[in-house]
Amino acid sequence: MKRFRRHGQESQRDRLKQELFQFNKTVEHGFPHQPSALGYSPSLQLLAIGTRSGAIKLYGAPGVEFMGLHDENAAVTQVHFLPHQVELVTLLDDNSLHMWTLRAHKGLSELLEIGRFTLTGPPGAPPSVTRVTAVLPHSSGELLLLGTEGGHVFIVEVPGFRELEERNISLDQVASSVPDDYIGRRNLEHVEALQENPVNPNQVVIGYGRGLMVVWDLEKQCQLESVWWTEDGGYILSSHSDGSYCRWMVGVDDVNEEEEKSDIPYGHFPCKAIMKIIQLPTEDGPPFLLFSGGMPRASYGDRHCITVIHGKTHVALDFTSRIIDFFVITDGLQQKGDPSALVVLVEEELVVIDLQTEGWPVIQTPYLVPLHSSAITCSHHVSAIPFKLWERISSVGELQNTHYSKKPWPITGGQSLAPDPPQRDLLLTGHEDGTVRFWDASGVCLSPMYKLSTAGVFDTDADPNDNMNQGTEGEWPPFRKVGCFDPYSDDPRLGIQKIHLCKYSGYLTVAGTAGQILVMELNDEAAEQTVEAKVVDLLQGQEGFRWKGHTRLDVREEPVLFPPGFQPFALVQCQPPAVVTALNLHSEWKLVAFGTSHGFGLFDYQQKNNVFVKCTLNPSDQLAMEGPLSRVKSIKKSLRQSFRRIRRSRVSLRKHHVNNAAKLQEANARLEAELAEMELAPVQRKIEARSSDDSFTGLVRTLYFADTFLSDSSHNSPSLWAGTNGGCVFAYMLRLPPVEHRADEPITAHPAKEIQLMHRAPVVGIVVLDGHGAPLPEPLEVAHDLARSPEMQGSHHLLVISEEQFKVFTLPKVSAKMKLKLTAIDGSRVRRVGVAWFGSNRSEDYGESGLVVLTNQGDLHVVSLPSVKLQVQYPCIRKEDVSGIASCVFTKHGQGFYLISPSEFERFSLSTRCLVEPRCLVGAPLHSGPQRRPQTDGASSAHSAARRVMEHALLNDESEYCRTETC
């Protein structure tokens, strides 16, 4: 009978787990790491980006996103949509071609790979014969033209990837049609470009690497005359390696037609190659001419520029990273209207320029935002933001965006069918340059809302007059800086290490690399004020210690004008100025707790007084006195000075810019690694007692406020708890004056408890459970009727989470009650922990609180509360990805984020109820008119019939899909 009951209980628990827990990686936020190819479909209005890791990502209207991954570990070098189709072709650097399609399934589109193909040459032919260098999807949507390194052009039928050998354009055919004086050594090698005549699909221009261009008639199999073909088909633009471009008139009768125009826009000195050129007509004015590259080699060879010329307007758009590719979106169907937007993919961001508004302003991107415009150093998630605070943050954020274009986002393909987010969520990221960025993390798109800078509070090495954003009037070339990617930090001490936002009061506290803690409040108006620093000595006068690290930041003595937004009104400066490793804010009590590797303290930000300080430094821990920046400080300082000198120089030092920038970026990366090393380096061994002589034993890992029972079981009081790297837990009882005397009577703190874990494992989390076993609510949560009051009648329990186990103690006696060892064998250690609420997907009224845990193995665990039992376990992050594990942040409703690259967050969910993922639909484009397809035999009708069958199978999958497409 007992066995049957236990089996029944286990079955019921298993059913509950299925209702509560489900692991999914849902969406990737940010900018793709190492992009390598760009494609665009005017008919679908979809953008495609390929990466060096073999990923292919599609974007349309906000919320319309697709991702695919090639099986091959090869970079994507080209992406091409088939005209008027839902297929696209990718070329990898292993010379393989892949066909992808957007297929409808149960009312939603999904990106699927449906074929792959590799050119095979004749037996004994060298690899260059079939090495694909140029791809042209024919306007018929049924042919691919593949130019190769050997000079051949192969014609392949799609989507089946069938080579049409009788249609191929061989090197011998071209050579026999070209005048002898045009054929020099290797002139017909390496097909650089293929372009179709916009008014005659039977004609294509083949551009060879040595400068020869041949216009080929696909139907007559002959050469007409002789790379961008002008709209009327009458001219071809070619660009060259010497920075010049030529305009050629295409004629059938006069084979000796000379070039009409040749120009070197930035001559007369040697210039770099013009890599790509486009000319587009306008309805009532001169055409737009756009090209990348072409800069004077000696003076500006390190610039990444796209030049836009329209009439008398000439601008060289200057980007901060290498240009991958660009295209232009035009008004109207089939790209027949005036140019409206220039879309540029550079190595670190996507920039869209409005070509129809005076001044050609940038259009703000709703997705693909470079999260790493300055390196991310920490992150903080806040769930369910109240509407009033959300509106205020949005309003101050809009004031920062007045320089952006008012035009809507021009890439509008597909339809997002995802439900509206049930709540408003914020993701805050701290950055190396001292900024905090606020992101709307409610839905599929991670959209920028507001940017806060802390640098203005301090006197740093930055030169306020050192502004490279705009070129000077009359400068040639006429540079204009665009894009927001700027990875160079003038002072690494500004780096943000911890963030805490109270969503109910609007108070924000941030802490940095040099021991600075700023307390801020949201102000809708600009304000000029002086911020005074309260210096706190964490060593409490102990002798024998000498700080060898960086100095503290100097606070500006004069008043500072702060723009609308979060404005600092209190500043705590820790001495020694070590990295702040723990931070907590209690807005109801008006208190901020902070900790470093030397100790922790409590600050009353209402009275702007320090309440107490506790030194946790072990006398033998000399490493804690060196500071993580000491080894790179001198090189970083000299690099900063060198970099500023380079910025101020005009020509003579221009070439050193890239080398110094690379060194500075490398130094910043080393700093980031050292900061993570203190608490994040994986250690794999059995649980065993650690020596008190271990490095950084006094480093404070966690701080926690609780209103609980410390002295006896009948009187609860406010308290502060701190956990250290050496397995020690300190508890302080706080006495707060009555509300009416809060502004003038001091807060007092008294040591109440001290717990030393036997195994001395670092304490990474502390939670107090009320009489019902529920975690205590957040400050002001009860006051805003968003949580029930904690149960104060039953006994409270203290849950201490160390790297190796979860241990529950009774309060106020602090006697051990139960524990759960994570593992003693495979080296798993807790790296991240958070409390989350898991709602049932079957019952709106049922849910459970649990601990979400991430280990150094990259595994996610959910531990029940208050029973402290392991519920589920899922692999999430590769254990070798130390930075990804270090960056993980949990939400209050069972989701999480971690960095999969410096520029991308992976979003995941452990909850069956809370799931944010793309749900979108892309319909087949409507043909504007029949395209004339080159034909040579009657086999095309069979091919067209087969294609119609495939389209029917792929696109007409669900009646719901058809209804949506019709609407």
PDB file of C-alpha atoms in Angstrom, residues 485-691:
ATOM      1  CA  PHE A 485      29.963  50.900 -32.734  1.00  0.00           C
ATOM      2  CA  ASP A 486      32.842  52.358 -30.702  1.00  0.00           C
ATOM      3  CA  PRO A 487      34.711  49.707 -28.671  1.00  0.00           C
ATOM      4  CA  TYR A 488      37.470  51.969 -27.385  1.00  0.00           C
ATOM      5  CA  SER A 489      37.236  52.958 -23.721  1.00  0.00           C
ATOM      6  CA  ASP A 490      39.263  55.991 -22.692  1.00  0.00           C
ATOM      7  CA  ASP A 491      39.350  54.823 -19.072  1.00  0.00           C
ATOM      8  CA  PRO A 492      38.655  51.193 -18.114  1.00  0.00           C
ATOM      9  CA  ARG A 493      37.928  52.253 -14.536  1.00  0.00           C
ATOM     10  CA  LEU A 494      34.576  53.559 -15.766  1.00  0.00           C
ATOM     11  CA  GLY A 495      33.406  50.006 -16.550  1.00  0.00           C
ATOM     12  CA  ILE A 496      30.045  49.075 -14.994  1.00  0.00           C
ATOM     13  CA  GLN A 497      30.215  45.868 -12.938  1.00  0.00           C
ATOM     14  CA  LYS A 498      26.884  45.722 -11.059  1.00  0.00           C
ATOM     15  CA  ILE A 499      23.404  47.179 -11.646  1.00  0.00           C
ATOM     16  CA  HIS A 500      20.272  47.203  -9.475  1.00  0.00           C
ATOM     17  CA  LEU A 501      17.009  48.936 -10.464  1.00  0.00           C
ATOM     18  CA  CYS A 502      13.927  49.224  -8.242  1.00  0.00           C
ATOM     19  CA  LYS A 503      10.962  49.257 -10.592  1.00  0.00           C
ATOM     20  CA  TYR A 504       8.576  50.593  -7.939  1.00  0.00           C
ATOM     21  CA  SER A 505      10.510  53.646  -6.756  1.00  0.00           C
ATOM     22  CA  GLY A 506      12.539  54.371  -9.889  1.00  0.00           C
ATOM     23  CA  TYR A 507      15.833  54.354  -7.969  1.00  0.00           C
ATOM     24  CA  LEU A 508      18.863  52.936  -9.758  1.00  0.00           C
ATOM     25  CA  THR A 509      22.293  52.085  -8.397  1.00  0.00           C
ATOM     26  CA  VAL A 510      25.315  51.144 -10.500  1.00  0.00           C
ATOM     27  CA  ALA A 511      28.809  50.160  -9.396  1.00  0.00           C
ATOM     28  CA  GLY A 512      32.049  50.155 -11.317  1.00  0.00           C
ATOM     29  CA  THR A 513      35.561  48.841 -11.742  1.00  0.00           C
ATOM     30  CA  ALA A 514      37.232  51.464  -9.534  1.00  0.00           C
ATOM     31  CA  GLY A 515      35.052  50.997  -6.459  1.00  0.00           C
ATOM     32  CA  GLN A 516      32.517  53.695  -7.386  1.00  0.00           C
ATOM     33  CA  ILE A 517      28.826  53.281  -6.470  1.00  0.00           C
ATOM     34  CA  LEU A 518      26.336  55.786  -7.909  1.00  0.00           C
ATOM     35  CA  VAL A 519      22.766  56.134  -6.636  1.00  0.00           C
ATOM     36  CA  MET A 520      20.385  57.717  -9.156  1.00  0.00           C
ATOM     37  CA  GLU A 521      16.788  58.747  -9.507  1.00  0.00           C
ATOM     38  CA  LEU A 522      14.724  59.371 -12.629  1.00  0.00           C
ATOM     39  CA  ASN A 523      14.182  63.013 -13.506  1.00  0.00           C
ATOM     40  CA  ASP A 524      12.097  64.127 -16.499  1.00  0.00           C
ATOM     41  CA  GLU A 525      13.958  67.441 -16.709  1.00  0.00           C
ATOM     42  CA  ALA A 526      17.631  68.342 -17.123  1.00  0.00           C
ATOM     43  CA  ALA A 527      19.354  69.370 -13.888  1.00  0.00           C
ATOM     44  CA  GLU A 528      22.692  70.923 -12.981  1.00  0.00           C
ATOM     45  CA  GLN A 529      24.159  69.637  -9.747  1.00  0.00           C
ATOM     46  CA  THR A 530      27.334  68.660  -7.953  1.00  0.00           C
ATOM     47  CA  VAL A 531      27.839  65.059  -6.874  1.00  0.00           C
ATOM     48  CA  GLU A 532      29.895  64.677  -3.727  1.00  0.00           C
ATOM     49  CA  ALA A 533      31.768  61.465  -3.036  1.00  0.00           C
ATOM     50  CA  LYS A 534      31.468  59.691   0.306  1.00  0.00           C
ATOM     51  CA  VAL A 535      34.775  57.836   0.745  1.00  0.00           C
ATOM     52  CA  VAL A 536      34.494  54.537   2.606  1.00  0.00           C
ATOM     53  CA  ASP A 537      37.606  52.804   3.970  1.00  0.00           C
ATOM     54  CA  LEU A 538      36.926  49.074   3.720  1.00  0.00           C
ATOM     55  CA  LEU A 539      40.262  48.234   5.357  1.00  0.00           C
ATOM     56  CA  GLN A 540      39.184  50.179   8.456  1.00  0.00           C
ATOM     57  CA  GLY A 541      42.702  51.425   9.050  1.00  0.00           C
ATOM     58  CA  GLN A 542      44.348  48.004   9.120  1.00  0.00           C
ATOM     59  CA  GLU A 543      48.094  48.262   8.754  1.00  0.00           C
ATOM     60  CA  GLY A 544      50.389  46.194   6.579  1.00  0.00           C
ATOM     61  CA  PHE A 545      48.287  46.402   3.424  1.00  0.00           C
ATOM     62  CA  ARG A 546      49.260  48.470   0.404  1.00  0.00           C
ATOM     63  CA  TRP A 547      46.970  48.765  -2.602  1.00  0.00           C
ATOM     64  CA  LYS A 548      48.930  48.146  -5.809  1.00  0.00           C
ATOM     65  CA  GLY A 549      46.069  48.561  -8.235  1.00  0.00           C
ATOM     66  CA  HIS A 550      44.580  51.491 -10.116  1.00  0.00           C
ATOM     67  CA  THR A 551      43.699  54.780  -8.472  1.00  0.00           C
ATOM     68  CA  ARG A 552      40.136  55.877  -7.895  1.00  0.00           C
ATOM     69  CA  LEU A 553      38.326  58.118 -10.368  1.00  0.00           C
ATOM     70  CA  ASP A 554      38.444  61.845  -9.667  1.00  0.00           C
ATOM     71  CA  VAL A 555      35.009  63.391  -9.167  1.00  0.00           C
ATOM     72  CA  ARG A 556      34.269  66.654 -10.949  1.00  0.00           C
ATOM     73  CA  GLU A 557      34.268  69.523  -8.493  1.00  0.00           C
ATOM     74  CA  GLU A 558      32.172  71.866 -10.632  1.00  0.00           C
ATOM     75  CA  PRO A 559      28.420  71.360 -11.168  1.00  0.00           C
ATOM     76  CA  VAL A 560      27.526  68.990 -14.000  1.00  0.00           C
ATOM     77  CA  LEU A 561      24.509  69.425 -16.277  1.00  0.00           C
ATOM     78  CA  PHE A 562      22.725  66.072 -16.423  1.00  0.00           C
ATOM     79  CA  PRO A 563      20.219  65.491 -19.251  1.00  0.00           C
ATOM     80  CA  PRO A 564      16.711  64.162 -18.554  1.00  0.00           C
ATOM     81  CA  GLY A 565      16.849  60.568 -17.339  1.00  0.00           C
ATOM     82  CA  PHE A 566      18.565  58.895 -14.439  1.00  0.00           C
ATOM     83  CA  GLN A 567      20.646  61.481 -12.582  1.00  0.00           C
ATOM     84  CA  PRO A 568      23.126  60.706  -9.762  1.00  0.00           C
ATOM     85  CA  PHE A 569      22.520  62.302  -6.378  1.00  0.00           C
ATOM     86  CA  ALA A 570      24.866  60.206  -4.215  1.00  0.00           C
ATOM     87  CA  LEU A 571      28.285  58.654  -4.775  1.00  0.00           C
ATOM     88  CA  VAL A 572      30.122  56.155  -2.587  1.00  0.00           C
ATOM     89  CA  GLN A 573      33.827  55.614  -3.246  1.00  0.00           C
ATOM     90  CA  CYS A 574      35.388  52.460  -1.821  1.00  0.00           C
ATOM     91  CA  GLN A 575      38.970  52.526  -0.624  1.00  0.00           C
ATOM     92  CA  PRO A 576      40.907  50.620  -1.884  1.00  0.00           C
ATOM     93  CA  PRO A 577      39.188  51.322  -5.233  1.00  0.00           C
ATOM     94  CA  ALA A 578      38.710  47.655  -6.120  1.00  0.00           C
ATOM     95  CA  VAL A 579      36.054  46.189  -8.400  1.00  0.00           C
ATOM     96  CA  VAL A 580      32.597  46.144  -6.812  1.00  0.00           C
ATOM     97  CA  THR A 581      31.635  42.465  -6.698  1.00  0.00           C
ATOM     98  CA  ALA A 582      28.211  42.636  -5.003  1.00  0.00           C
ATOM     99  CA  LEU A 583      25.435  45.235  -4.889  1.00  0.00           C
ATOM    100  CA  ASN A 584      21.902  45.433  -3.519  1.00  0.00           C
ATOM    101  CA  LEU A 585      19.318  48.201  -3.186  1.00  0.00           C
ATOM    102  CA  HIS A 586      16.417  48.390  -0.716  1.00  0.00           C
ATOM    103  CA  SER A 587      14.352  51.350  -1.858  1.00  0.00           C
ATOM    104  CA  GLU A 588      11.802  51.046   0.967  1.00  0.00           C
ATOM    105  CA  TRP A 589      14.548  51.430   3.587  1.00  0.00           C
ATOM    106  CA  LYS A 590      16.569  53.823   1.366  1.00  0.00           C
ATOM    107  CA  LEU A 591      19.687  51.672   1.718  1.00  0.00           C
ATOM    108  CA  VAL A 592      22.410  50.434  -0.641  1.00  0.00           C
ATOM    109  CA  ALA A 593      24.724  47.535   0.268  1.00  0.00           C
ATOM    110  CA  PHE A 594      27.997  47.085  -1.606  1.00  0.00           C
ATOM    111  CA  GLY A 595      30.939  44.690  -1.437  1.00  0.00           C
ATOM    112  CA  THR A 596      34.415  44.257  -2.896  1.00  0.00           C
ATOM    113  CA  SER A 597      37.299  41.846  -2.382  1.00  0.00           C
ATOM    114  CA  HIS A 598      38.109  43.716   0.855  1.00  0.00           C
ATOM    115  CA  GLY A 599      34.757  43.874   2.618  1.00  0.00           C
ATOM    116  CA  PHE A 600      31.252  45.266   2.476  1.00  0.00           C
ATOM    117  CA  GLY A 601      29.349  48.291   3.676  1.00  0.00           C
ATOM    118  CA  LEU A 602      25.905  49.821   4.014  1.00  0.00           C
ATOM    119  CA  PHE A 603      25.017  53.307   2.765  1.00  0.00           C
ATOM    120  CA  ASP A 604      21.961  55.383   3.712  1.00  0.00           C
ATOM    121  CA  TYR A 605      21.228  57.324   0.521  1.00  0.00           C
ATOM    122  CA  GLN A 606      18.476  59.392   2.104  1.00  0.00           C
ATOM    123  CA  GLN A 607      20.826  60.924   4.670  1.00  0.00           C
ATOM    124  CA  LYS A 608      23.888  60.330   2.442  1.00  0.00           C
ATOM    125  CA  ASN A 609      25.763  58.682   5.294  1.00  0.00           C
ATOM    126  CA  ASN A 610      27.590  55.405   5.627  1.00  0.00           C
ATOM    127  CA  VAL A 611      25.938  53.131   8.195  1.00  0.00           C
ATOM    128  CA  PHE A 612      28.737  50.605   8.777  1.00  0.00           C
ATOM    129  CA  VAL A 613      31.699  48.859   7.170  1.00  0.00           C
ATOM    130  CA  LYS A 614      32.943  45.293   7.623  1.00  0.00           C
ATOM    131  CA  CYS A 615      36.428  44.276   6.499  1.00  0.00           C
ATOM    132  CA  THR A 616      36.561  40.668   5.246  1.00  0.00           C
ATOM    133  CA  LEU A 617      40.147  40.677   4.018  1.00  0.00           C
ATOM    134  CA  ASN A 618      42.222  37.697   5.075  1.00  0.00           C
ATOM    135  CA  PRO A 619      45.665  38.790   6.357  1.00  0.00           C
ATOM    136  CA  SER A 620      47.338  36.266   4.028  1.00  0.00           C
ATOM    137  CA  ASP A 621      45.421  37.400   0.959  1.00  0.00           C
ATOM    138  CA  GLN A 622      47.950  39.685  -0.688  1.00  0.00           C
ATOM    139  CA  LEU A 623      46.496  39.010  -4.147  1.00  0.00           C
ATOM    140  CA  ALA A 624      43.410  41.012  -3.201  1.00  0.00           C
ATOM    141  CA  MET A 625      45.632  44.066  -2.798  1.00  0.00           C
ATOM    142  CA  GLU A 626      46.959  43.980  -6.361  1.00  0.00           C
ATOM    143  CA  GLY A 627      43.758  44.744  -8.201  1.00  0.00           C
ATOM    144  CA  PRO A 628      42.728  43.237 -11.553  1.00  0.00           C
ATOM    145  CA  LEU A 629      43.895  46.272 -13.504  1.00  0.00           C
ATOM    146  CA  SER A 630      47.406  46.559 -12.102  1.00  0.00           C
ATOM    147  CA  ARG A 631      49.019  44.387 -14.763  1.00  0.00           C
ATOM    148  CA  VAL A 632      47.421  46.164 -17.702  1.00  0.00           C
ATOM    149  CA  LYS A 633      47.124  49.664 -16.288  1.00  0.00           C
ATOM    150  CA  SER A 634      50.380  51.059 -17.642  1.00  0.00           C
ATOM    151  CA  ILE A 635      49.975  49.658 -21.144  1.00  0.00           C
ATOM    152  CA  LYS A 636      46.353  50.834 -21.288  1.00  0.00           C
ATOM    153  CA  LYS A 637      47.315  54.346 -20.192  1.00  0.00           C
ATOM    154  CA  SER A 638      50.037  54.594 -22.824  1.00  0.00           C
ATOM    155  CA  LEU A 639      47.707  53.145 -25.439  1.00  0.00           C
ATOM    156  CA  ARG A 640      45.030  55.694 -24.600  1.00  0.00           C
ATOM    157  CA  GLN A 641      47.518  58.525 -24.963  1.00  0.00           C
ATOM    158  CA  SER A 642      48.806  57.102 -28.234  1.00  0.00           C
ATOM    159  CA  PHE A 643      45.298  56.604 -29.527  1.00  0.00           C
ATOM    160  CA  ARG A 644      44.338  60.214 -28.794  1.00  0.00           C
ATOM    161  CA  ARG A 645      47.475  61.462 -30.539  1.00  0.00           C
ATOM    162  CA  ILE A 646      46.527  59.377 -33.555  1.00  0.00           C
ATOM    163  CA  ARG A 647      43.003  60.782 -33.509  1.00  0.00           C
ATOM    164  CA  ARG A 648      44.313  64.343 -33.541  1.00  0.00           C
ATOM    165  CA  SER A 649      46.753  63.708 -36.373  1.00  0.00           C
ATOM    166  CA  ARG A 650      45.649  64.220 -39.933  1.00  0.00           C
ATOM    167  CA  VAL A 651      47.805  62.235 -42.292  1.00  0.00           C
ATOM    168  CA  SER A 652      51.234  61.276 -40.996  1.00  0.00           C
ATOM    169  CA  LEU A 653      50.070  58.963 -38.198  1.00  0.00           C
ATOM    170  CA  ARG A 654      46.926  57.673 -39.880  1.00  0.00           C
ATOM    171  CA  LYS A 655      48.304  54.194 -40.521  1.00  0.00           C
ATOM    172  CA  HIS A 656      49.045  53.554 -36.841  1.00  0.00           C
ATOM    173  CA  HIS A 657      45.356  53.880 -35.951  1.00  0.00           C
ATOM    174  CA  VAL A 658      44.421  50.290 -36.672  1.00  0.00           C
ATOM    175  CA  ASN A 659      47.396  48.741 -34.874  1.00  0.00           C
ATOM    176  CA  ASN A 660      46.889  50.741 -31.671  1.00  0.00           C
ATOM    177  CA  ALA A 661      43.153  50.133 -31.741  1.00  0.00           C
ATOM    178  CA  ALA A 662      43.803  46.408 -31.967  1.00  0.00           C
ATOM    179  CA  LYS A 663      46.214  46.554 -29.021  1.00  0.00           C
ATOM    180  CA  LEU A 664      43.722  48.491 -26.925  1.00  0.00           C
ATOM    181  CA  GLN A 665      40.948  46.059 -27.735  1.00  0.00           C
ATOM    182  CA  GLU A 666      43.256  43.189 -26.754  1.00  0.00           C
ATOM    183  CA  ALA A 667      44.075  44.873 -23.443  1.00  0.00           C
ATOM    184  CA  ASN A 668      40.384  45.424 -22.726  1.00  0.00           C
ATOM    185  CA  ALA A 669      39.719  41.749 -23.440  1.00  0.00           C
ATOM    186  CA  ARG A 670      42.458  40.723 -20.985  1.00  0.00           C
ATOM    187  CA  LEU A 671      40.928  42.953 -18.339  1.00  0.00           C
ATOM    188  CA  GLU A 672      37.512  41.386 -18.848  1.00  0.00           C
ATOM    189  CA  ALA A 673      39.001  37.904 -18.566  1.00  0.00           C
ATOM    190  CA  GLU A 674      40.786  38.775 -15.314  1.00  0.00           C
ATOM    191  CA  LEU A 675      37.617  40.171 -13.773  1.00  0.00           C
ATOM    192  CA  ALA A 676      35.756  36.987 -14.656  1.00  0.00           C
ATOM    193  CA  GLU A 677      38.614  34.840 -13.367  1.00  0.00           C
ATOM    194  CA  MET A 678      38.022  35.796  -9.731  1.00  0.00           C
ATOM    195  CA  GLU A 679      34.670  34.095  -9.467  1.00  0.00           C
ATOM    196  CA  LEU A 680      34.045  32.335 -12.745  1.00  0.00           C
ATOM    197  CA  ALA A 681      36.985  30.148 -13.625  1.00  0.00           C
ATOM    198  CA  PRO A 682      35.762  26.559 -13.575  1.00  0.00           C
ATOM    199  CA  VAL A 683      37.353  24.341 -10.930  1.00  0.00           C
ATOM    200  CA  GLN A 684      36.635  20.672 -11.268  1.00  0.00           C
ATOM    201  CA  ARG A 685      37.337  18.518  -8.231  1.00  0.00           C
ATOM    202  CA  LYS A 686      35.512  16.733  -5.440  1.00  0.00           C
ATOM    203  CA  ILE A 687      33.938  18.660  -2.601  1.00  0.00           C
ATOM    204  CA  GLU A 688      36.579  19.139   0.032  1.00  0.00           C
ATOM    205  CA  ALA A 689      37.423  21.607   2.754  1.00  0.00           C
ATOM    206  CA  ARG A 690      39.234  24.615   1.342  1.00  0.00           C
ATOM    207  CA  SER A 691      42.111  26.337   3.034  1.00  0.00           C
TER     208      SER A 691
END
